[in-house]
Coordinates of C-alpha atoms in Angstrom, one line a residue:
X136 CA 26.8 -27.3 -36.3
X137 CA 23.6 -25.5 -35.3
X138 CA 23.8 -23.6 -32.0
X139 CA 20.5 -23.1 -30.1
X140 CA 19.7 -19.7 -28.7
X141 CA 17.4 -19.5 -25.8
X142 CA 16.8 -17.4 -22.7
X143 CA 15.7 -18.8 -19.3
X144 CA 13.6 -16.6 -17.0
X145 CA 14.0 -17.5 -13.3
X146 CA 10.8 -15.7 -12.3
X147 CA 10.0 -18.3 -9.7
X148 CA 12.9 -17.1 -7.5
X149 CA 11.2 -13.8 -6.8
X150 CA 7.7 -15.3 -6.5
X151 CA 8.9 -18.0 -4.0
X152 CA 10.9 -15.5 -1.9
X153 CA 8.0 -13.0 -1.7
X154 CA 5.5 -15.8 -0.9
X155 CA 7.7 -17.3 1.8
X156 CA 8.2 -13.9 3.4
X157 CA 4.6 -12.9 3.5
X158 CA 3.4 -16.4 4.7
X159 CA 6.0 -16.4 7.4
X160 CA 4.9 -13.1 8.9
X161 CA 1.1 -12.9 8.7
X162 CA 0.9 -14.1 12.3
X163 CA 2.1 -10.6 13.3
X164 CA -0.4 -8.7 11.1
X165 CA -2.4 -7.2 14.0
X166 CA -1.0 -5.1 16.9
X167 CA -2.8 -3.9 19.9
X168 CA -1.0 -1.7 22.5
X169 CA -0.9 1.5 24.6
X170 CA -4.2 3.4 25.3
X171 CA -6.6 1.4 23.1
X172 CA -4.3 1.8 20.1
X173 CA -3.7 -0.7 17.3
X174 CA -2.5 -1.1 13.7
X175 CA -2.9 -3.7 11.0
X176 CA -0.4 -4.6 8.3
X177 CA -2.0 -5.6 5.1
X178 CA -1.2 -5.5 1.4
X179 CA -2.2 -1.9 1.0
X180 CA -0.1 -0.6 3.9
X181 CA -0.9 0.1 7.6
X182 CA -4.4 0.7 8.9
X183 CA -5.0 2.2 12.3
X184 CA -7.3 0.1 14.6
X185 CA -9.6 1.7 17.1
X186 CA -11.5 -1.4 18.4
X187 CA -8.8 -2.7 20.8
X188 CA -9.6 -3.2 24.5
X189 CA -6.0 -2.9 25.8
X190 CA -5.2 0.0 28.0
X191 CA -1.7 -0.7 29.3
X192 CA 1.5 1.1 30.2
X193 CA 4.0 -1.4 29.0
X194 CA 4.0 -5.1 27.9
X195 CA 1.4 -6.7 25.6
X196 CA 1.1 -9.3 22.9
X197 CA -1.0 -10.1 19.8
X198 CA -1.3 -13.1 17.5
X199 CA -3.1 -13.7 14.1
X200 CA -3.5 -16.8 12.0
X201 CA -1.5 -17.7 8.9
X202 CA -3.8 -15.6 6.8
X203 CA -3.5 -12.5 8.9
X204 CA -6.8 -12.8 10.8
X205 CA -6.8 -11.6 14.4
X206 CA -7.0 -14.4 17.0
X207 CA -5.9 -13.1 20.4
X208 CA -4.3 -10.2 22.2
X209 CA -3.4 -9.7 25.9
X210 CA -1.9 -7.2 28.3
X211 CA -0.8 -10.0 30.6
X212 CA -3.8 -9.5 32.9
X213 CA -6.7 -10.3 30.5
X214 CA -7.1 -12.0 27.1
X215 CA -9.4 -10.9 24.3
X216 CA -10.5 -12.9 21.3
X217 CA -11.0 -11.9 17.6
X218 CA -14.4 -10.4 18.5
X219 CA -12.7 -8.2 21.1
X220 CA -14.4 -10.0 23.9
X221 CA -12.8 -11.7 26.9
X222 CA -12.2 -15.4 26.3
X223 CA -13.8 -17.7 28.8
X224 CA -11.9 -17.5 32.1
X225 CA -9.6 -15.0 30.3
X226 CA -9.0 -12.7 33.3
X227 CA -6.9 -12.6 36.4
X228 CA -3.6 -13.5 34.7
X229 CA -0.5 -12.6 36.7
X230 CA 1.3 -10.1 34.4
X231 CA 1.3 -6.4 35.3
X232 CA 0.5 -3.0 33.8
X233 CA 4.1 -2.0 34.7
X234 CA 5.9 -5.1 33.4
X235 CA 8.1 -4.4 30.4
X236 CA 7.2 -7.6 28.7
X237 CA 4.0 -8.5 30.6
X238 CA 2.7 -11.0 27.9
X239 CA 3.9 -13.2 25.1
X240 CA 1.5 -15.3 23.0
X241 CA 2.9 -18.4 21.4
X242 CA 1.3 -21.0 19.1
X243 CA 1.5 -24.7 20.1
X244 CA 4.0 -26.3 17.8
X245 CA 1.6 -29.0 16.6
X246 CA -1.9 -27.6 17.2
X247 CA -3.3 -24.5 15.5
X248 CA -6.1 -24.3 18.1
X249 CA -3.9 -24.1 21.2
X250 CA -2.0 -21.0 22.3
X251 CA 0.3 -20.3 25.3
X252 CA 0.4 -17.0 27.0
X253 CA 3.5 -16.3 29.0
X254 CA 3.3 -13.6 31.7
X255 CA 5.9 -11.8 33.8
X256 CA 5.3 -9.7 36.9
X257 CA 6.3 -6.2 37.8
X258 CA 9.8 -5.8 39.1
X259 CA 8.8 -5.3 42.7
X260 CA 6.7 -8.5 42.5
X261 CA 9.4 -10.7 41.1
X262 CA 8.4 -13.5 43.5
X263 CA 5.2 -14.1 41.5
X264 CA 7.4 -15.6 38.8
X265 CA 7.0 -16.3 35.1
X266 CA 3.7 -18.0 34.5
X267 CA 2.0 -19.7 31.6
X268 CA -1.6 -20.1 30.5
X269 CA -3.2 -22.3 27.8
X270 CA -6.0 -21.3 25.5
X271 CA -8.1 -23.2 23.1
X272 CA -9.2 -20.6 20.5
X273 CA -12.0 -22.8 19.3
X274 CA -13.5 -23.4 22.7
X275 CA -16.6 -21.8 24.1
X276 CA -18.4 -21.8 20.6
X277 CA -15.3 -20.3 18.8
X278 CA -14.9 -17.5 21.3
X279 CA -11.9 -19.1 23.1
X280 CA -11.5 -20.6 26.5
X281 CA -8.7 -20.5 29.0
X282 CA -7.9 -24.2 29.8
X283 CA -5.0 -23.6 32.3
X284 CA -4.3 -20.4 34.2
X285 CA -1.2 -19.0 36.0
X286 CA 0.8 -22.2 36.0
X287 CA 4.3 -21.5 37.4
X288 CA 7.1 -21.7 34.9
X289 CA 10.0 -20.0 36.7
X290 CA 10.0 -18.4 40.2
X291 CA 11.8 -15.1 40.8
X292 CA 11.4 -13.7 37.3
X293 CA 12.4 -10.3 35.9
X294 CA 10.1 -8.4 33.6
X295 CA 11.7 -10.0 30.6
X296 CA 10.4 -12.7 28.2
X297 CA 11.0 -13.4 24.5
X298 CA 10.9 -16.5 22.2
X299 CA 12.7 -17.9 19.2
X300 CA 12.4 -21.2 17.3
X301 CA 14.6 -24.2 18.0
X302 CA 17.0 -25.2 15.4
X303 CA 14.5 -27.9 14.3
X304 CA 12.1 -25.1 13.3
X305 CA 9.3 -26.8 15.2
X306 CA 9.9 -26.4 18.9
X307 CA 10.1 -23.0 20.5
X308 CA 12.5 -21.6 23.1
X309 CA 11.0 -19.4 25.8
X310 CA 13.6 -17.3 27.5
X311 CA 13.6 -15.1 30.6
X312 CA 16.0 -13.7 33.3
X313 CA 16.0 -14.8 36.9
X314 CA 15.9 -12.1 39.7
X315 CA 18.8 -12.1 42.1
X316 CA 21.2 -13.9 39.8
X317 CA 22.8 -13.6 36.4
X318 CA 20.9 -16.6 35.1
X319 CA 19.2 -16.6 31.7
X320 CA 16.8 -19.5 31.5
X321 CA 15.3 -21.2 28.4
X322 CA 12.3 -23.5 28.4
X323 CA 11.5 -25.6 25.4
X324 CA 7.9 -25.8 24.2
X325 CA 7.4 -29.0 22.2
X326 CA 4.3 -30.7 20.7
X327 CA 4.1 -32.5 24.1
X328 CA 4.0 -29.2 26.0
X329 CA 6.6 -27.3 28.0
X330 CA 9.6 -29.2 29.2
X331 CA 9.8 -28.1 32.8
X332 CA 13.6 -28.5 33.1
X333 CA 15.1 -25.3 31.8
X334 CA 18.5 -24.7 30.3
X335 CA 20.4 -22.3 32.6
X336 CA 23.2 -20.0 31.5
X337 CA 25.2 -18.2 34.2
X338 CA 26.3 -15.4 31.9
X339 CA 26.5 -11.6 32.2
X340 CA 24.9 -9.1 34.5
X341 CA 23.5 -10.0 37.8
X342 CA 20.0 -8.6 38.5
X343 CA 19.9 -7.7 42.2
X344 CA 17.4 -4.8 42.5
X345 CA 14.0 -3.7 41.2
X346 CA 15.5 -1.2 38.8
X347 CA 17.7 -3.6 37.0
X348 CA 14.8 -6.1 36.9
X349 CA 13.1 -4.0 34.2
X350 CA 13.8 -3.6 30.5
X351 CA 13.6 -5.9 27.4
X352 CA 15.2 -9.0 26.2
X353 CA 15.0 -9.6 22.5
X354 CA 16.2 -12.3 20.1
X355 CA 17.5 -11.4 16.6
X356 CA 15.3 -12.8 13.9
X357 CA 17.9 -15.3 12.8
X358 CA 18.2 -16.6 16.4
X359 CA 21.9 -15.9 16.7
X360 CA 21.7 -13.1 19.3
X361 CA 19.9 -11.9 22.4
X362 CA 20.0 -8.4 23.8
X363 CA 19.3 -7.5 27.5
X364 CA 18.6 -3.9 28.5
X365 CA 18.0 -1.6 31.5
X366 CA 20.7 -2.9 33.8
X367 CA 21.6 -0.5 36.6
X368 CA 24.5 -0.9 39.1
X369 CA 25.9 1.9 41.3
X370 CA 24.3 4.6 39.1
X371 CA 25.8 3.2 35.9
X372 CA 23.6 1.9 33.1
X373 CA 24.3 -1.1 30.9
X374 CA 23.0 -3.3 28.1
X375 CA 24.5 -6.6 27.1
X376 CA 24.7 -8.8 24.0
X377 CA 24.7 -12.6 24.0
X378 CA 25.4 -15.3 21.4
X379 CA 22.6 -17.9 21.4
X380 CA 22.8 -21.6 20.5
X381 CA 19.3 -22.4 19.3
X382 CA 20.0 -26.1 19.4
X383 CA 21.2 -26.3 23.0
X384 CA 19.5 -23.3 24.5
X385 CA 22.7 -21.9 25.9
X386 CA 23.9 -18.3 26.0
X387 CA 27.4 -16.9 25.8
X388 CA 28.0 -13.2 26.6
X389 CA 29.7 -11.3 23.8
X390 CA 29.8 -7.8 25.2
X391 CA 28.6 -5.5 28.0
X392 CA 28.0 -1.9 26.9
X393 CA 28.3 0.5 29.9
X394 CA 27.3 4.1 30.4
X395 CA 24.3 4.4 28.2
X396 CA 21.4 6.3 29.9
X397 CA 18.5 4.1 30.8
X398 CA 18.5 1.6 27.9
X399 CA 15.0 0.2 27.5
X400 CA 13.7 -0.7 24.0
X401 CA 15.8 -3.0 21.8
X402 CA 15.4 -4.5 18.4
X403 CA 17.5 -6.1 15.6
X404 CA 17.4 -5.2 11.9
X405 CA 15.8 -7.8 9.6
X406 CA 19.2 -9.0 8.4
X407 CA 20.4 -9.2 12.1
X408 CA 23.4 -7.1 11.3
X409 CA 22.4 -4.0 13.3
X410 CA 21.1 -3.6 16.8
X411 CA 19.0 -0.6 17.9
X412 CA 18.7 0.6 21.5
X413 CA 16.3 3.2 22.7
X414 CA 16.5 4.9 26.1
X415 CA 15.9 8.2 27.7
X416 CA 16.4 10.7 24.9
X417 CA 18.5 8.7 22.5
X418 CA 18.3 6.1 19.7
X419 CA 21.5 4.1 19.2
X420 CA 22.6 1.8 16.4
X421 CA 25.3 -0.9 16.9
X422 CA 27.0 -2.7 14.0
X423 CA 27.3 -6.3 15.2
X424 CA 30.2 -7.0 12.9
X425 CA 32.4 -4.3 14.6
X426 CA 30.5 -3.3 17.8
X427 CA 30.7 0.3 16.7
X428 CA 28.0 2.6 18.1
X429 CA 26.3 5.4 16.3
X430 CA 23.7 7.9 17.7
X431 CA 20.8 8.1 15.3
X432 CA 18.9 10.8 17.3
X433 CA 19.9 12.6 20.5
X434 CA 18.3 14.8 23.2
X435 CA 14.9 16.3 22.5
X436 CA 14.8 14.9 19.0
X437 CA 14.3 11.4 20.4
X438 CA 12.5 12.3 23.6
X439 CA 10.5 9.4 25.1
X440 CA 11.4 6.7 22.6
X441 CA 10.6 3.4 24.4
X442 CA 9.8 -0.1 23.0
X443 CA 11.1 -1.0 19.6
X444 CA 9.5 -3.8 17.4
X445 CA 10.3 -5.1 14.0
X446 CA 7.4 -5.6 11.7
X447 CA 6.3 -7.6 8.7
X448 CA 7.0 -4.7 6.4
X449 CA 10.7 -4.8 7.4
X450 CA 10.6 -1.5 9.3
X451 CA 11.1 -1.1 13.1
X452 CA 8.4 0.8 14.9
X453 CA 9.0 2.9 18.0
X454 CA 6.6 3.6 21.0
X455 CA 6.6 7.3 21.7
X456 CA 5.1 8.1 25.1
X457 CA 1.7 9.8 24.9
X458 CA 2.0 10.2 21.1
X459 CA -0.8 9.6 18.6
X460 CA 1.9 8.5 16.1
X461 CA 4.4 5.7 16.1
X462 CA 8.0 6.4 15.4
X463 CA 9.6 4.4 12.6
X464 CA 13.0 3.3 11.4
X465 CA 12.3 3.0 7.7
X466 CA 15.5 1.3 6.6
X467 CA 16.9 -0.6 9.6
X468 CA 19.3 -2.6 7.5
X469 CA 21.1 0.6 6.5
X470 CA 24.1 2.1 8.3
X471 CA 23.9 5.2 10.5
X472 CA 21.4 7.9 9.7
X473 CA 20.6 6.2 6.4
X474 CA 18.3 4.0 8.5
X475 CA 15.9 7.0 8.3
X476 CA 14.2 7.4 11.7
X477 CA 11.2 9.6 12.0
X478 CA 8.7 10.4 14.8
X479 CA 6.0 11.0 12.2
X480 CA 5.2 7.3 11.5
X481 CA 1.7 5.8 11.3
X482 CA -1.1 7.9 12.8
X483 CA -3.2 6.1 15.5
X484 CA -6.4 8.0 14.9
X485 CA -6.4 9.7 18.3
X486 CA -5.3 6.6 20.3
X487 CA -2.0 6.9 22.1
X488 CA 1.3 4.9 22.5
X489 CA 2.7 4.4 26.0
X490 CA 5.9 2.5 26.7
X491 CA 5.2 -0.9 25.1
X492 CA 4.6 -2.6 21.8
X493 CA 3.5 -6.2 21.2
X494 CA 5.9 -9.0 22.0
X495 CA 6.3 -11.8 19.4
X496 CA 8.2 -15.0 18.7
X497 CA 11.0 -13.3 16.8
X498 CA 11.3 -16.2 14.3
X499 CA 8.2 -14.8 12.6
X500 CA 10.5 -12.1 11.3
X501 CA 13.2 -14.4 9.9
X502 CA 13.1 -14.3 6.1
X503 CA 16.0 -16.5 4.9
X504 CA 17.5 -16.0 1.6
X505 CA 16.9 -18.3 -1.4
X506 CA 18.8 -18.4 -4.7
X507 CA 19.4 -20.5 -7.7
X508 CA 22.3 -20.7 -10.1
X509 CA 22.7 -22.4 -13.5
X510 CA 25.3 -23.4 -16.0
X511 CA 24.4 -23.4 -19.7
X512 CA 25.9 -25.7 -22.4
X513 CA 24.5 -24.7 -25.7
X514 CA 26.2 -27.5 -27.7
X515 CA 24.5 -30.2 -25.7
X516 CA 21.3 -28.2 -25.6
X517 CA 21.2 -28.7 -21.8
X518 CA 21.3 -26.5 -18.7
X519 CA 22.3 -27.4 -15.2
X520 CA 20.5 -25.9 -12.2
X521 CA 21.6 -25.8 -8.5
X522 CA 19.3 -24.9 -5.7
X523 CA 20.5 -23.0 -2.6
X524 CA 18.6 -22.1 0.5
X525 CA 19.3 -21.2 4.1
X526 CA 16.3 -22.8 5.8
X527 CA 16.6 -26.5 4.8
X528 CA 13.6 -26.5 2.3
X529 CA 12.1 -30.0 2.1
X530 CA 10.6 -29.7 -1.4
X531 CA 12.0 -28.2 -4.6
X532 CA 9.7 -28.1 -7.6
X533 CA 11.1 -27.1 -11.0
X534 CA 8.9 -26.3 -14.0
X535 CA 9.8 -25.1 -17.5
X536 CA 7.6 -23.3 -20.0
X537 CA 8.3 -22.3 -23.5
X538 CA 7.2 -18.6 -23.7
X539 CA 4.9 -19.0 -26.7
X540 CA 3.2 -22.2 -25.6
X541 CA 1.9 -21.0 -22.2
X542 CA 2.1 -24.6 -20.8
X543 CA 4.3 -25.4 -17.8
X544 CA 6.1 -28.8 -17.8
X545 CA 7.1 -30.3 -14.5
X546 CA 10.7 -31.5 -14.9
X547 CA 12.2 -32.3 -11.5
X548 CA 11.6 -32.4 -7.8
X549 CA 15.3 -32.6 -6.9
X550 CA 17.3 -29.8 -5.5
X551 CA 19.8 -30.0 -8.4
X552 CA 19.0 -31.2 -11.9
X553 CA 19.9 -31.0 -15.6
X554 CA 17.5 -30.3 -18.4
X555 CA 17.8 -30.9 -22.1
X556 CA 16.0 -28.5 -24.4
X557 CA 14.4 -30.0 -27.5
X558 CA 13.7 -26.8 -29.4
X559 CA 14.9 -23.3 -29.9
X560 CA 13.0 -20.4 -28.4
X561 CA 12.5 -18.3 -25.2
X562 CA 11.9 -20.4 -22.1

């Protein structure tokens, strides 16, 4: 009996994974922050930008299109377009130069022309509340136009706002913290607009004064966790971790971490296994499987580390007060000092960081795994393939090519299939 010898190259696995990753994150390609500072992530690396109009102490947000082209950026007070001009009516928003997360720009789930800008007030102006604004980027002859300004979303708001996709991967949860209570609230943005009835979770720390009204909230890229920082009570400092149900919008407190000096910046590693906290002079790493804490830098080594933000290159960047460089955690999925923090990250060409970095929908940084397995039966000249993914792919396309021929043959659009080889060779 003749046994066929062949070799199957699963090159498409790497191509698909890389393509998915880049496509999913190009909306975060352009950052504007601090004192007219900015950076752009492109295929050649990081490019410093000096054309930004933002001059802000803390919160800000930027958004690009699916190809990585700048669309909008905001400090929570004004909105600039891709030409670095104010959009029509794009001023007088009710964020603040001293709000930790003053602005968050979110794309409408069903319309690439419509964007929402969520704003939060300074801690001492909590009564202004969380507001939302609607922009048509194609309005005013492609220069953008603010269609709705300063509509109330939630009264008595802390300086905290972040977003993550709903489990259906279409709708978007917008989450903040109420002042005067321990309530975390989540509003759902759908193709019909914002559902004005929020999901309320009475969990965790109660914000009762202006100091504890500050700090970040941040979702993990996989949507499983939320971190809340800068919680002060009787001269003790806290940060707290929650489990999030991205189907119901509910939070459950997992752990309160006390006695950490002025926790401010927060970010999760790309694989959502590690949590990083920056505050005062320290940078801390928490392993979310064991809740063990490790100090990455301490005292003057980490002086003035503030906001932390994951990026499309898989690193976490750190705002260093009055520095012309960003700090960077080069390998945030690595344990302890192997994460490789340095204060000598990207140079900003003379422009300076302050406390804040851009705020994004954290789902842009979720890059789920994808894999394929196969079982070979040489006698029957057939091979069985199984597809596996963690993001409910709706289409699977399988093609086979014999190496010498150069022609691809479409063989199946099913997730799992069997294929019979009609000839020997390398495939």
